[in-house]
JSON list of C-alpha atoms in Angstrom, two decimals:
[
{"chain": "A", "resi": 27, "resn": "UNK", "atom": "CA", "xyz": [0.00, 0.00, 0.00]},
{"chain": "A", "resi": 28, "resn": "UNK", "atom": "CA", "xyz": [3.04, 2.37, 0.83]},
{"chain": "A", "resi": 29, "resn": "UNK", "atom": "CA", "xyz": [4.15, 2.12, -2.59]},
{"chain": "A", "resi": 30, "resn": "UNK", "atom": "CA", "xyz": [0.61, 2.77, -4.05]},
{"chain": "A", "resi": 31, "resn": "UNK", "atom": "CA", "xyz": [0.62, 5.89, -2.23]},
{"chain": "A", "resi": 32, "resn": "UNK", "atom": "CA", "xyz": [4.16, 7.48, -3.18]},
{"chain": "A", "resi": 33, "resn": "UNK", "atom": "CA", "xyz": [2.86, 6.63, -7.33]},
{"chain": "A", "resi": 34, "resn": "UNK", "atom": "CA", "xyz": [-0.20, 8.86, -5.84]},
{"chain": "A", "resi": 35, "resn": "UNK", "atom": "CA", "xyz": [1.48, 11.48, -4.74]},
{"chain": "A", "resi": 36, "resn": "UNK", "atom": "CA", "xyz": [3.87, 11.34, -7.84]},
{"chain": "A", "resi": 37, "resn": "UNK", "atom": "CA", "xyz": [0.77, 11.48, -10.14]},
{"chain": "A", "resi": 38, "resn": "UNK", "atom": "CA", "xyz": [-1.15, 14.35, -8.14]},
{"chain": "A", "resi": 39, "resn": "UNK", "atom": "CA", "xyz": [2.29, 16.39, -8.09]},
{"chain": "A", "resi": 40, "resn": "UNK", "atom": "CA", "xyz": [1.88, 16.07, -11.80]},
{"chain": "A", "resi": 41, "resn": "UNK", "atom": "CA", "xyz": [-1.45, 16.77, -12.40]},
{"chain": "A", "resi": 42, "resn": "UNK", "atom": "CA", "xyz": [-1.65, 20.17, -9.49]},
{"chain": "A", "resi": 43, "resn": "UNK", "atom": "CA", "xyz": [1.47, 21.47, -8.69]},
{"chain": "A", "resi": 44, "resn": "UNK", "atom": "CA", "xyz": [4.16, 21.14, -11.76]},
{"chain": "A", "resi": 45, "resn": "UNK", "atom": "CA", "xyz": [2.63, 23.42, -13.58]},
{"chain": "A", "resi": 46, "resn": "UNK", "atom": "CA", "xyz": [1.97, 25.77, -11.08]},
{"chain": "A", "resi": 47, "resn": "UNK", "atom": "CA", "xyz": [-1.72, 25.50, -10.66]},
{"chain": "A", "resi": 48, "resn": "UNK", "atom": "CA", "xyz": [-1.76, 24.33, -6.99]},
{"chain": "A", "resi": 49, "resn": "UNK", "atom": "CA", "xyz": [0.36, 24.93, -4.36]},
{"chain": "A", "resi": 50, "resn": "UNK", "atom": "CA", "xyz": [-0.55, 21.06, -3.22]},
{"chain": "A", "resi": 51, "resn": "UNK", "atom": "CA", "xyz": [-2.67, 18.53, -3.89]},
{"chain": "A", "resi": 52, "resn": "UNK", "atom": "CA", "xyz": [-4.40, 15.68, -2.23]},
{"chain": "A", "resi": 53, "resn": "UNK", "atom": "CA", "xyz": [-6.44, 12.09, -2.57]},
{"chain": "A", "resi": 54, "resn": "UNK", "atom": "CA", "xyz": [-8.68, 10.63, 0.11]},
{"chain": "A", "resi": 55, "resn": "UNK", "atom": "CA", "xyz": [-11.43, 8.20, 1.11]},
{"chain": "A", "resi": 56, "resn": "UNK", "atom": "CA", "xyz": [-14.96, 9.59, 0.29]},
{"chain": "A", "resi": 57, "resn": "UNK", "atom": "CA", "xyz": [-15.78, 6.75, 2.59]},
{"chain": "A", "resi": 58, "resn": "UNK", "atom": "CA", "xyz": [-13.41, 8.52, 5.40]},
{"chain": "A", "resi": 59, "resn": "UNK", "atom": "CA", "xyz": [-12.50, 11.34, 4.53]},
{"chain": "A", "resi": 60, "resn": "UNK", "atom": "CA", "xyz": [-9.34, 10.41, 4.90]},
{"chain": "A", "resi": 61, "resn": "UNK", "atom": "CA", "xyz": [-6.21, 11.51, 2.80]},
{"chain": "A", "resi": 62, "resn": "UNK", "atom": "CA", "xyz": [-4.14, 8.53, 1.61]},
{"chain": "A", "resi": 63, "resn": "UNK", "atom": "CA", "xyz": [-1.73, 10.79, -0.62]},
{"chain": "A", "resi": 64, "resn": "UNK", "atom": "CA", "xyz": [-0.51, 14.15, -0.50]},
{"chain": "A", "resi": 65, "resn": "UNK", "atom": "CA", "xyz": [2.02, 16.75, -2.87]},
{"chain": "A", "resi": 66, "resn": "UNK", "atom": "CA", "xyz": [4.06, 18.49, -3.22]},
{"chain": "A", "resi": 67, "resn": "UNK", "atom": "CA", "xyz": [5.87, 15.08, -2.36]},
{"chain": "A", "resi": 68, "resn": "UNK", "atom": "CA", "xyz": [9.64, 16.55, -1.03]},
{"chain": "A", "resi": 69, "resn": "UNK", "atom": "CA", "xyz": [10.17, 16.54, 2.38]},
{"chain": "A", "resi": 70, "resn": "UNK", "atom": "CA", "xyz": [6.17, 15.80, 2.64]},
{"chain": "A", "resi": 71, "resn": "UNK", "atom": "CA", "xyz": [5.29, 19.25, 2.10]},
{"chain": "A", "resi": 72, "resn": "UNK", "atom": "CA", "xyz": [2.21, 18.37, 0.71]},
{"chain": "A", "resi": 73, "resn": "UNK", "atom": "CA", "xyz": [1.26, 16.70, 3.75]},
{"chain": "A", "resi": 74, "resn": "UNK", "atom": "CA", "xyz": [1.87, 20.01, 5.89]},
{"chain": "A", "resi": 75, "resn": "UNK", "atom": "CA", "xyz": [-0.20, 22.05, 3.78]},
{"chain": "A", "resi": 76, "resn": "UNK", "atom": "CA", "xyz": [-3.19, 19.79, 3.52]},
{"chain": "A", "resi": 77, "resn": "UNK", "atom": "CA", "xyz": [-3.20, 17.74, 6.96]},
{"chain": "A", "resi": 78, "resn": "UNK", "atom": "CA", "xyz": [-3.30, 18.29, 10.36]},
{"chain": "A", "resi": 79, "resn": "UNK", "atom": "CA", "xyz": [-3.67, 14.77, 13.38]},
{"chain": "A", "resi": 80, "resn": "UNK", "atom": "CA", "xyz": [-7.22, 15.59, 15.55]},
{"chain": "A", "resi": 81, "resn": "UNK", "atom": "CA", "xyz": [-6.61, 18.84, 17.89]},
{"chain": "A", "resi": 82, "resn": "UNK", "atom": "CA", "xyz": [-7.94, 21.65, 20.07]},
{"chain": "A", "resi": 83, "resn": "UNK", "atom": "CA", "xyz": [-9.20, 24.78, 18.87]},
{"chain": "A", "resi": 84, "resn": "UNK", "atom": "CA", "xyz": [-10.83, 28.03, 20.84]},
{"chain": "A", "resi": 85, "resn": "UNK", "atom": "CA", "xyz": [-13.90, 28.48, 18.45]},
{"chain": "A", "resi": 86, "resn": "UNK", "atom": "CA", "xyz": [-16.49, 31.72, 18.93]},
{"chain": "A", "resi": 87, "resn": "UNK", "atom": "CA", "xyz": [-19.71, 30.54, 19.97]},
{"chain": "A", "resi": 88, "resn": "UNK", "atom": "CA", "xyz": [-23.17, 32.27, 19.66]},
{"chain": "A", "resi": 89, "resn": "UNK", "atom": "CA", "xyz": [-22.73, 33.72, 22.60]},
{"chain": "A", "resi": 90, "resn": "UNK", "atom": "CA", "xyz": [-19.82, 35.71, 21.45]},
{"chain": "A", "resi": 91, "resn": "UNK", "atom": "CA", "xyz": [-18.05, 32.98, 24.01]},
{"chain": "A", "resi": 92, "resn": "UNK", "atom": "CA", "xyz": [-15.23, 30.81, 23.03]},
{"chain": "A", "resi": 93, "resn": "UNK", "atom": "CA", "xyz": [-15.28, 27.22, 23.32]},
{"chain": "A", "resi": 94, "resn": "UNK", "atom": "CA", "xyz": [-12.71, 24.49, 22.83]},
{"chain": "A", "resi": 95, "resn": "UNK", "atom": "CA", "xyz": [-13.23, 22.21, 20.55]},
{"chain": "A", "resi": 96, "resn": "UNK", "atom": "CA", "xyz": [-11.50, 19.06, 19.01]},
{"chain": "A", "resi": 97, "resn": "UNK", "atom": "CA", "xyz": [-11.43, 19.42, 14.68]},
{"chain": "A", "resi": 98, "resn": "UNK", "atom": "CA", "xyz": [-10.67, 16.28, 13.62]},
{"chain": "A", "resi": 99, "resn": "UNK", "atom": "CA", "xyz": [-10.18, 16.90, 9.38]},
{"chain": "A", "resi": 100, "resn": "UNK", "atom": "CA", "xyz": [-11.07, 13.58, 8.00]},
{"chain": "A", "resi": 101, "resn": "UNK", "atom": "CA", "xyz": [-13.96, 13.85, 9.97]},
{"chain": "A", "resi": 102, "resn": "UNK", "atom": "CA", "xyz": [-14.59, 17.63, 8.41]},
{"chain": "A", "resi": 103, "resn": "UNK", "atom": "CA", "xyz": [-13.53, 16.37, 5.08]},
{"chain": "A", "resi": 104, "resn": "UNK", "atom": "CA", "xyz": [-16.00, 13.03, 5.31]},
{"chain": "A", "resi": 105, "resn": "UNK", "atom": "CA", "xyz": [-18.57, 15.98, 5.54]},
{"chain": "A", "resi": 106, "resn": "UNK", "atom": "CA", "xyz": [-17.49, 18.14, 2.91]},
{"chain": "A", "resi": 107, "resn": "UNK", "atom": "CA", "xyz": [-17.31, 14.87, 0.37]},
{"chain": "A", "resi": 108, "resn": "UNK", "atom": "CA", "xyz": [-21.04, 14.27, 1.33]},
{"chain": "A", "resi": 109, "resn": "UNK", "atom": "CA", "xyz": [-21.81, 17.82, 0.34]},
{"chain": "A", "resi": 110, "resn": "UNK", "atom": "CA", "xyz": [-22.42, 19.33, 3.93]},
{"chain": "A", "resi": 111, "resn": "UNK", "atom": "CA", "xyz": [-21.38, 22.35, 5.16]},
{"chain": "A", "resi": 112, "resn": "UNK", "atom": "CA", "xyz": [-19.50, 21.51, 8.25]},
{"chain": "A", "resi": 113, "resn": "UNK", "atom": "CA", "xyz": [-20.70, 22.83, 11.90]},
{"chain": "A", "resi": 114, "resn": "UNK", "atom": "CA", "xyz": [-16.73, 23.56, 12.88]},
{"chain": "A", "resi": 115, "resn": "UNK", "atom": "CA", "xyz": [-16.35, 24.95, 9.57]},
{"chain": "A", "resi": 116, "resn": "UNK", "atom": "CA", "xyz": [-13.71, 23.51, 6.78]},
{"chain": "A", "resi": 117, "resn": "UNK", "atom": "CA", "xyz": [-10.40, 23.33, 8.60]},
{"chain": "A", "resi": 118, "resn": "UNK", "atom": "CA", "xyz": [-7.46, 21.77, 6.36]},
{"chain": "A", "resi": 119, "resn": "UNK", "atom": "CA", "xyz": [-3.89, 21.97, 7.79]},
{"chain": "A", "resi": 120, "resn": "UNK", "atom": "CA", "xyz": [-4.87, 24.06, 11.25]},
{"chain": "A", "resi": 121, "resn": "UNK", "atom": "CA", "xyz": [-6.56, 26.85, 8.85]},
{"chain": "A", "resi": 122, "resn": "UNK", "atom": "CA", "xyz": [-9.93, 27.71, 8.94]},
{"chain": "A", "resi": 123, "resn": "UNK", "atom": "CA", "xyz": [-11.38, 28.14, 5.55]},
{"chain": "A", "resi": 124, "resn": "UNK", "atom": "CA", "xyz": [-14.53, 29.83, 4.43]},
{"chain": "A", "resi": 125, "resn": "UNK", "atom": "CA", "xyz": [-16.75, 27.89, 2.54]},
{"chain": "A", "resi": 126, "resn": "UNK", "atom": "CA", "xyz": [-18.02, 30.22, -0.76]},
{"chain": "A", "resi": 127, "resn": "UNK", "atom": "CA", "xyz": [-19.46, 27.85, -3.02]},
{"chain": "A", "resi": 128, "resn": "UNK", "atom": "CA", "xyz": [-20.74, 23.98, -3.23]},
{"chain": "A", "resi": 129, "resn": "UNK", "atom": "CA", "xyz": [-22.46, 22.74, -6.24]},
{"chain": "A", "resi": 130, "resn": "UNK", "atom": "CA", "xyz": [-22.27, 19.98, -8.34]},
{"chain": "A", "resi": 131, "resn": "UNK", "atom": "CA", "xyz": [-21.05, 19.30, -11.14]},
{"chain": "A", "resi": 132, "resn": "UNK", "atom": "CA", "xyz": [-20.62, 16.37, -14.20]},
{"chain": "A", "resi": 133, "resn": "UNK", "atom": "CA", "xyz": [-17.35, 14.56, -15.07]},
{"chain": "A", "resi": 134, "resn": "UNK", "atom": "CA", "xyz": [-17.29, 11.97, -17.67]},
{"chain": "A", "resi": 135, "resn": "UNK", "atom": "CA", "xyz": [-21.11, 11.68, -17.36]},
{"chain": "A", "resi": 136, "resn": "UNK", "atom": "CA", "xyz": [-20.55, 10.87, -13.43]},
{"chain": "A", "resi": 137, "resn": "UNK", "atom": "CA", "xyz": [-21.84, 14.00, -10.86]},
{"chain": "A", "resi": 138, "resn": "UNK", "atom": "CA", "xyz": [-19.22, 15.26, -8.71]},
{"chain": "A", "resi": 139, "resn": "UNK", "atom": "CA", "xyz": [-19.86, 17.57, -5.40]},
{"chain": "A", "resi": 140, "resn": "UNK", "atom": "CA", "xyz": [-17.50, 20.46, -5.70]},
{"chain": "A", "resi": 141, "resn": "UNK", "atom": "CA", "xyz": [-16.85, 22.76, -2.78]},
{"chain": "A", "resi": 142, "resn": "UNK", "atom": "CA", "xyz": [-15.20, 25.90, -2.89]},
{"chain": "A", "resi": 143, "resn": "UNK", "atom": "CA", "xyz": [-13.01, 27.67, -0.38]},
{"chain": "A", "resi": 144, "resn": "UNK", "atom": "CA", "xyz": [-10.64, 30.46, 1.13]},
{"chain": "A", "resi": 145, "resn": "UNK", "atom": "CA", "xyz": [-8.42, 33.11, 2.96]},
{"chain": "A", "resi": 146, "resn": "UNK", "atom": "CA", "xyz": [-7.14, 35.61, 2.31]},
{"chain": "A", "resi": 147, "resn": "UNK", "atom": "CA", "xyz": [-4.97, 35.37, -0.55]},
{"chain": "A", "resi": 148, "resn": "UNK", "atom": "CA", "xyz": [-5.57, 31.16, -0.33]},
{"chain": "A", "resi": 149, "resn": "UNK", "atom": "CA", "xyz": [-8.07, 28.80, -1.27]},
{"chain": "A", "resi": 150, "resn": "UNK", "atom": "CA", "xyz": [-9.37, 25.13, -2.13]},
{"chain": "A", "resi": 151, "resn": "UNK", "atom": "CA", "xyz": [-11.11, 23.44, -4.49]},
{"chain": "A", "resi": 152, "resn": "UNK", "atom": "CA", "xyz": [-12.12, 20.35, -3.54]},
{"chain": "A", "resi": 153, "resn": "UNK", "atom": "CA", "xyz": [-14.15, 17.54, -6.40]},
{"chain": "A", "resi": 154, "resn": "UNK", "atom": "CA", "xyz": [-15.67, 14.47, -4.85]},
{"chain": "A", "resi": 155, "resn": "UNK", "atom": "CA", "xyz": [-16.40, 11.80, -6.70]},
{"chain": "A", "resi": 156, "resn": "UNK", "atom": "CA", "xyz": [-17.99, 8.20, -5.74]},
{"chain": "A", "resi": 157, "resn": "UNK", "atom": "CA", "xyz": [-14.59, 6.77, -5.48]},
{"chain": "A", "resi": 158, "resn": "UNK", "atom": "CA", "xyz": [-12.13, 9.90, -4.80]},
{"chain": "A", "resi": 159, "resn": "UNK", "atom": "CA", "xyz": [-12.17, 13.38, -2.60]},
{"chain": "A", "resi": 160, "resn": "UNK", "atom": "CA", "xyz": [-9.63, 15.68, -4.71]},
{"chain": "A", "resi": 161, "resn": "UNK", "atom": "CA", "xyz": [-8.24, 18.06, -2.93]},
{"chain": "A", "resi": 162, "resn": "UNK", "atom": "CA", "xyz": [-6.08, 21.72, -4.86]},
{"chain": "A", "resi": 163, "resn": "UNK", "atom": "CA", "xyz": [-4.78, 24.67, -2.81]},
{"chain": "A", "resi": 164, "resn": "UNK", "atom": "CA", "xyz": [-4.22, 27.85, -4.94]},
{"chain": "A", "resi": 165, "resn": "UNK", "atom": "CA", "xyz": [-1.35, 30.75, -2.55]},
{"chain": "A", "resi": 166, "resn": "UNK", "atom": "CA", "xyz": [-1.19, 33.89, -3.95]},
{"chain": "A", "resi": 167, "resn": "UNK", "atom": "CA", "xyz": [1.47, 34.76, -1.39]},
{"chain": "A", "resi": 168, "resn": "UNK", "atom": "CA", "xyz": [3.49, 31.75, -2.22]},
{"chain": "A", "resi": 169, "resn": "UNK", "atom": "CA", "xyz": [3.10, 32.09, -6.52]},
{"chain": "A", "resi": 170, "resn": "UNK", "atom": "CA", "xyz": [1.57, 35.14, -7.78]},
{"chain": "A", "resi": 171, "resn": "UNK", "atom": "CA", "xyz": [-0.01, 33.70, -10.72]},
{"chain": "A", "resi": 172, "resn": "UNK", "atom": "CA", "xyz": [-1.90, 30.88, -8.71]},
{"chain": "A", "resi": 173, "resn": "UNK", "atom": "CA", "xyz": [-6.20, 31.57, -8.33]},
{"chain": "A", "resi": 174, "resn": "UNK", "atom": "CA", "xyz": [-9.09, 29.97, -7.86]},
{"chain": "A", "resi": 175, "resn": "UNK", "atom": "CA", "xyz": [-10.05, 29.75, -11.58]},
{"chain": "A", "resi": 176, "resn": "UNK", "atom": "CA", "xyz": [-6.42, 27.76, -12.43]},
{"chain": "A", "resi": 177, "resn": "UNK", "atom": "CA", "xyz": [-6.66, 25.72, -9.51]},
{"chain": "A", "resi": 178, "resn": "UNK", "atom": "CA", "xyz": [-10.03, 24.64, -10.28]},
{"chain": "A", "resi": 179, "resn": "UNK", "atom": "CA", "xyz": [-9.12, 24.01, -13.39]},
{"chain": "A", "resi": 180, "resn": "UNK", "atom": "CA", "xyz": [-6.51, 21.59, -12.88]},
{"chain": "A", "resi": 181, "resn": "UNK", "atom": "CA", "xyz": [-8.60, 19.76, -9.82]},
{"chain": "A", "resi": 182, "resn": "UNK", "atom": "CA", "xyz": [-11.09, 19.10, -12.71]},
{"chain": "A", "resi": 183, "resn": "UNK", "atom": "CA", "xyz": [-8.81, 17.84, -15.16]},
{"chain": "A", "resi": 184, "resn": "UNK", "atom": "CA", "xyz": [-7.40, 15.60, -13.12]},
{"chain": "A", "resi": 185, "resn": "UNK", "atom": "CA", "xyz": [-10.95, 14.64, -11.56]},
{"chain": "A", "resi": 186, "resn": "UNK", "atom": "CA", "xyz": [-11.64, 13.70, -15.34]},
{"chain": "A", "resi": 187, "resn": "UNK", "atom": "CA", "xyz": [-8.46, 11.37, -15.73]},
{"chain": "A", "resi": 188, "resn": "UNK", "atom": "CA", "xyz": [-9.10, 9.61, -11.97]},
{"chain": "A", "resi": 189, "resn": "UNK", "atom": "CA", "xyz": [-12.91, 8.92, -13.34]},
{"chain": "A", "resi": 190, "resn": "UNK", "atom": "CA", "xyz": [-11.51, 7.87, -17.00]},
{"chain": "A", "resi": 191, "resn": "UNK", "atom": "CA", "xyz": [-9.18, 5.42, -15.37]},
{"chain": "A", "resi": 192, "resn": "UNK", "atom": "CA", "xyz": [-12.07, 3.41, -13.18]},
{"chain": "A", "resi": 193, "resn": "UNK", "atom": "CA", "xyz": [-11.23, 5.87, -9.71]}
]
């Protein structure tokens, strides 16, 4: 399985981030939410951008109160690949995220639930499929010429080849 994964992250790195789409890229478990493969693939930096273990975070409450709370992303991303808007909010990485758009959407003659969102000067797209979660973050800050429109771009295309090849 270790050695499925790498060729995963070697084929997202190619499809998001080598030509400067995506910052990083991800594949998960609709079933989980889970990610099972992550890029940019040196020195796991994918992995830092897109994941973050189960933790504690202070979160405003109704009230105006703050609350801790434990985000668990798989969890949040198990929601997000069903199409929900998540109580908690999208977290990926220890960032909050603003959710702007979900919708869905047809690839290869198979619906897909997209979900859109960001940051300041950051963002996700994020195509769910029956057998994939796809997962592109666009930085501004980090490459001037990356936005939402490129990103989601490139999250489709490679949507398109994962559904094309049976995934």
């Amino acid at each position: 399985m270790a050695e499925e994964e790498q060729q995963w992250d070697s084929t997202i790195e190619e499809w998001l981030v080598s030509e400067g789409n995506c910052v990083a890229g991800g594949l998960g478990d609709p079933s989980t939410g889970a990610l099972y493969a992550a890029a940019p693939v040196e020195g796991e930096a994918g992995w830092a951008m897109l994941f973050k273990e189960p933790y504690s975070q202070a979160l405003a409450q109704e009230d105006g109160s703050e609350k801790e709370e434990q985000i668990d992303e798989s969890a949040i991303m198990l929601e997000i690949s069903q199409g929900k808007r998540p109580k908690q909010g999208l977290w990926i990485a220890g960032e909050k995220y603003t959710i702007t758009r979900q919708e869905e959407d047809e690839v290869e003659g198979k619906a897909v639930k997209v979900t859109i969102a960001g940051r300041p000067k950051k963002g996700v797209v994020i195509y769910t499929t029956e057998a994939s979660i796809v997962v592109g973050m666009f930085d501004e800050a980090k490459v001037a010429t990356q936005n939402i429109g490129n990103c989601r771009k490139a999250v489709a295309a490679f949507t398109e080849f994962l559904v094309q090849s049976g995934y």
